[in-house]
PDB file of C-alpha atoms in Angstrom:
ATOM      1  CA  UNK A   1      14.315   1.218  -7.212  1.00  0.00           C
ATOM      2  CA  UNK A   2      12.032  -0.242  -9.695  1.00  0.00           C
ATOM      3  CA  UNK A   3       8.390  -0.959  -9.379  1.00  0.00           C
ATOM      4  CA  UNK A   4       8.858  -4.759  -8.810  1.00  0.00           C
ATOM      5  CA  UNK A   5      10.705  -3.848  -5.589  1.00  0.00           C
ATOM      6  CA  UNK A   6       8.231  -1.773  -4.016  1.00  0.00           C
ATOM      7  CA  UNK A   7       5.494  -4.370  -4.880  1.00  0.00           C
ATOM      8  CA  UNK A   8       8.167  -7.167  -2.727  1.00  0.00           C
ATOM      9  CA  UNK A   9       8.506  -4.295   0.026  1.00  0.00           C
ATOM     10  CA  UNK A  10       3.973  -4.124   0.371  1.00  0.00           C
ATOM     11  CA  UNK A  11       4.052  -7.727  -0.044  1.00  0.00           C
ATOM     12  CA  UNK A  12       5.758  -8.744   2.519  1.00  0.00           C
ATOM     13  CA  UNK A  13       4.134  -6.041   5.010  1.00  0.00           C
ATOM     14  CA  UNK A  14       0.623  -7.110   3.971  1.00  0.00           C
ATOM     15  CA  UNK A  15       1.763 -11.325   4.600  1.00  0.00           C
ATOM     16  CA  UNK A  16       2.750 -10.125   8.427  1.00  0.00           C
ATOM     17  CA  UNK A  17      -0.223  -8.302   8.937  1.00  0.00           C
ATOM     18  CA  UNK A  18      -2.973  -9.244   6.378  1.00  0.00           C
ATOM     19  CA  UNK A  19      -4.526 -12.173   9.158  1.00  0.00           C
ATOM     20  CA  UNK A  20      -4.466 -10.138  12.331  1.00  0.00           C
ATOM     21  CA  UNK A  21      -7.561  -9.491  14.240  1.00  0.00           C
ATOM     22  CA  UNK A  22      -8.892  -6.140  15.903  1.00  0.00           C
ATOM     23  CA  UNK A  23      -7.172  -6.412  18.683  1.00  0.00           C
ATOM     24  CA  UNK A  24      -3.786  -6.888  17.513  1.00  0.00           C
ATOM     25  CA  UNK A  25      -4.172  -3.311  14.728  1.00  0.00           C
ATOM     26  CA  UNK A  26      -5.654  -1.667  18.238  1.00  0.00           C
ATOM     27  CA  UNK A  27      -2.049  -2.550  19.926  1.00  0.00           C
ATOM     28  CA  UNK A  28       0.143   0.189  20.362  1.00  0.00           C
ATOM     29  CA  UNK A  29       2.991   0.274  18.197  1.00  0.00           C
ATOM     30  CA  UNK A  30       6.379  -0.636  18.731  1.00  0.00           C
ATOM     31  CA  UNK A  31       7.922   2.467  19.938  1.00  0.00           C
ATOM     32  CA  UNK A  32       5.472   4.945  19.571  1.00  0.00           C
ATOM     33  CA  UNK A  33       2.698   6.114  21.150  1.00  0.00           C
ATOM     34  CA  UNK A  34      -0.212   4.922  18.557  1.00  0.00           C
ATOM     35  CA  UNK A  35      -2.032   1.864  17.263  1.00  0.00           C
ATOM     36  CA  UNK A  36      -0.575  -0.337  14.394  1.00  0.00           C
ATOM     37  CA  UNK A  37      -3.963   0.550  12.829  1.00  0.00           C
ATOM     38  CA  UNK A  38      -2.830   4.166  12.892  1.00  0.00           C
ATOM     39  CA  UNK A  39       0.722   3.218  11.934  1.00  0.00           C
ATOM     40  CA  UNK A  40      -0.223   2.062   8.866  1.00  0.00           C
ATOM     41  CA  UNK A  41      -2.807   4.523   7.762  1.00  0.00           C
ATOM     42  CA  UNK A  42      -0.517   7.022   8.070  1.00  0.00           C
ATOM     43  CA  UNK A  43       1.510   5.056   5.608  1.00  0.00           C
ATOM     44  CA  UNK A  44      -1.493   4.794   3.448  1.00  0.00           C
ATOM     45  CA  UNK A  45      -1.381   8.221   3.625  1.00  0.00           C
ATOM     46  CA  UNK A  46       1.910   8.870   2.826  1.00  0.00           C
ATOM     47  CA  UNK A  47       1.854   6.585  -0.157  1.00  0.00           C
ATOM     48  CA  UNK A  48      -1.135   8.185  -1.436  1.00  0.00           C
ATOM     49  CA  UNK A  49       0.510  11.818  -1.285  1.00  0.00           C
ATOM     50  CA  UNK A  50       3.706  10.385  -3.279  1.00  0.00           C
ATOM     51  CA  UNK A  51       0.905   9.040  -5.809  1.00  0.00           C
ATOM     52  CA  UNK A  52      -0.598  12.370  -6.342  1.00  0.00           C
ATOM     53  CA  UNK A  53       2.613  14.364  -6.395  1.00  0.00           C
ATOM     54  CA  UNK A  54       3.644  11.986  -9.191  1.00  0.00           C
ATOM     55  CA  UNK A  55       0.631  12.222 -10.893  1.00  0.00           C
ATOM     56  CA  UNK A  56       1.003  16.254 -10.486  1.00  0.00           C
ATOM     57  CA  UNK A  57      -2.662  15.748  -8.948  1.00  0.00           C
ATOM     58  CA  UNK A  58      -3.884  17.321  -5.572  1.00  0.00           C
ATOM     59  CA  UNK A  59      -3.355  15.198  -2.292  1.00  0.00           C
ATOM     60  CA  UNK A  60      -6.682  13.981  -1.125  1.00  0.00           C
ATOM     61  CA  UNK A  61      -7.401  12.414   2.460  1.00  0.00           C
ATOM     62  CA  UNK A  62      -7.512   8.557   2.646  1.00  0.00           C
ATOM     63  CA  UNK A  63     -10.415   7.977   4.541  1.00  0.00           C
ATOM     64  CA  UNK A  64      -9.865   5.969   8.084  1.00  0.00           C
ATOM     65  CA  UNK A  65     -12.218   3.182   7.603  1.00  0.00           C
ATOM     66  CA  UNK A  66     -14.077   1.620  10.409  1.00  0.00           C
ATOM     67  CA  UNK A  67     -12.544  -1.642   9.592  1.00  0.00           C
ATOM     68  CA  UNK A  68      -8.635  -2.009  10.219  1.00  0.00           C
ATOM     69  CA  UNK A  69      -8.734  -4.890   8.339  1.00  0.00           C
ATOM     70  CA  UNK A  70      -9.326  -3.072   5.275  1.00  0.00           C
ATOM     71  CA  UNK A  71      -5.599  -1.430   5.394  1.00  0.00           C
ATOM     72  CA  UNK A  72      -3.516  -3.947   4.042  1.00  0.00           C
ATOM     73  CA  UNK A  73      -5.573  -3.606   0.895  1.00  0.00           C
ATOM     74  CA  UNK A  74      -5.904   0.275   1.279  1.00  0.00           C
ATOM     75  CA  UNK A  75      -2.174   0.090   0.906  1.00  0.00           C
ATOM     76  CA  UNK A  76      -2.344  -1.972  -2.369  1.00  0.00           C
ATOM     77  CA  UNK A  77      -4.135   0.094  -4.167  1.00  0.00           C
ATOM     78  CA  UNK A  78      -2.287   3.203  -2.959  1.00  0.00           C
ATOM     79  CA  UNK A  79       0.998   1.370  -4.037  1.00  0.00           C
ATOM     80  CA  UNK A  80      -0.786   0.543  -7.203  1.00  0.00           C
ATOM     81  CA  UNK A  81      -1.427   4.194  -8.254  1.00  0.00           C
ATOM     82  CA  UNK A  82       2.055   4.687  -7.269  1.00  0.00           C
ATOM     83  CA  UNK A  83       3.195   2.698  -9.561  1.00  0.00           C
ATOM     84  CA  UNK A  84       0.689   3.414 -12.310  1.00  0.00           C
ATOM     85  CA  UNK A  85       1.755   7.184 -12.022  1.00  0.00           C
ATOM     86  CA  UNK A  86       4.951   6.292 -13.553  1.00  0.00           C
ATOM     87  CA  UNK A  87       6.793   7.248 -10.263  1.00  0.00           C
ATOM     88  CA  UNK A  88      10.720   8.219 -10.778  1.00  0.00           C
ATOM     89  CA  UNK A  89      13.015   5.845  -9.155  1.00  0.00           C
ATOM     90  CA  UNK A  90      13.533   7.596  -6.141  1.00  0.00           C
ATOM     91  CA  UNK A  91      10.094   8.238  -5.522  1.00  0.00           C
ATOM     92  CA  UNK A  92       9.609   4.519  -5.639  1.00  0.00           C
ATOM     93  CA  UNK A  93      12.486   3.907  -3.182  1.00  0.00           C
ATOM     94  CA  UNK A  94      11.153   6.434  -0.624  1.00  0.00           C
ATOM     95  CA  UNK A  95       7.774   4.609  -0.731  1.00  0.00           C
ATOM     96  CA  UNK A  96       9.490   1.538  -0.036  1.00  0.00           C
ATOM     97  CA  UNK A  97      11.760   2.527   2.719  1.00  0.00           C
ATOM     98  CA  UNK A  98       8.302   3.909   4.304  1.00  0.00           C
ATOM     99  CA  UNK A  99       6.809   0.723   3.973  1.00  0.00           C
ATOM    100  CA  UNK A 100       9.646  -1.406   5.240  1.00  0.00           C
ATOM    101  CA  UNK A 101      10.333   1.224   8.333  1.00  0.00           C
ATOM    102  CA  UNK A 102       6.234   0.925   8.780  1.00  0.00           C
ATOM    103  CA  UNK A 103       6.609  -3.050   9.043  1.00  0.00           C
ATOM    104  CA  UNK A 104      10.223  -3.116  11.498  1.00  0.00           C
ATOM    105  CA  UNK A 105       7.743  -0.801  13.829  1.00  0.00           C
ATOM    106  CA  UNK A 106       4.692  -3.135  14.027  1.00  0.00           C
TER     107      UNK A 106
END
């Protein structure tokens, strides 16, 4: 999995969601019992952990902003430090299967 490929995976996850409204990131999830809002910060979350594992950093809590809009570019720059960390291959590829289960359950 190279870098390039993860970038495609966010891409693609921020283009379905990156116009929606409040009400749609309140909706519950497909599947699951929480908001898309919440779907996706967990996978903010998760992204961020595989960031600081790579960087051989401590995890640190992404904060939940007050805005849902603000998680499609939460997630960029979490994917972004990814990256920068110099991420092996199949740290890159779980990040991207995250992100591309994330988007089949919105």
């Amino acid at each position: 999995m190279s870098a390039g490929e993860l970038d495609r995976a966010v891409e693609l996850l921020v283009r379905q969601v990156g116009h929606w409204q409040q009400p749609r990131w309140a909706a519950t999830a497909a599947g699951g019992n929480v908001s898309r809002a919440d779907l996706v910060h967990r996978l903010v979350q998760e992204v961020a952990n595989l960031a600081a594992d790579a960087e051989g950093g401590p995890r640190r809590v992404v904060p939940r902003l007050d805005n849902d809009l603000a998680l499609p570019d939460q997630l960029r720059v979490v994917a972004a430090d990814l990256v920068a960390a110099a991420a092996p291959p199949e740290v890159l590829a779980r990040a991207a299967a995250e992100v591309t289960a994330t988007r089949g359950a919105l």
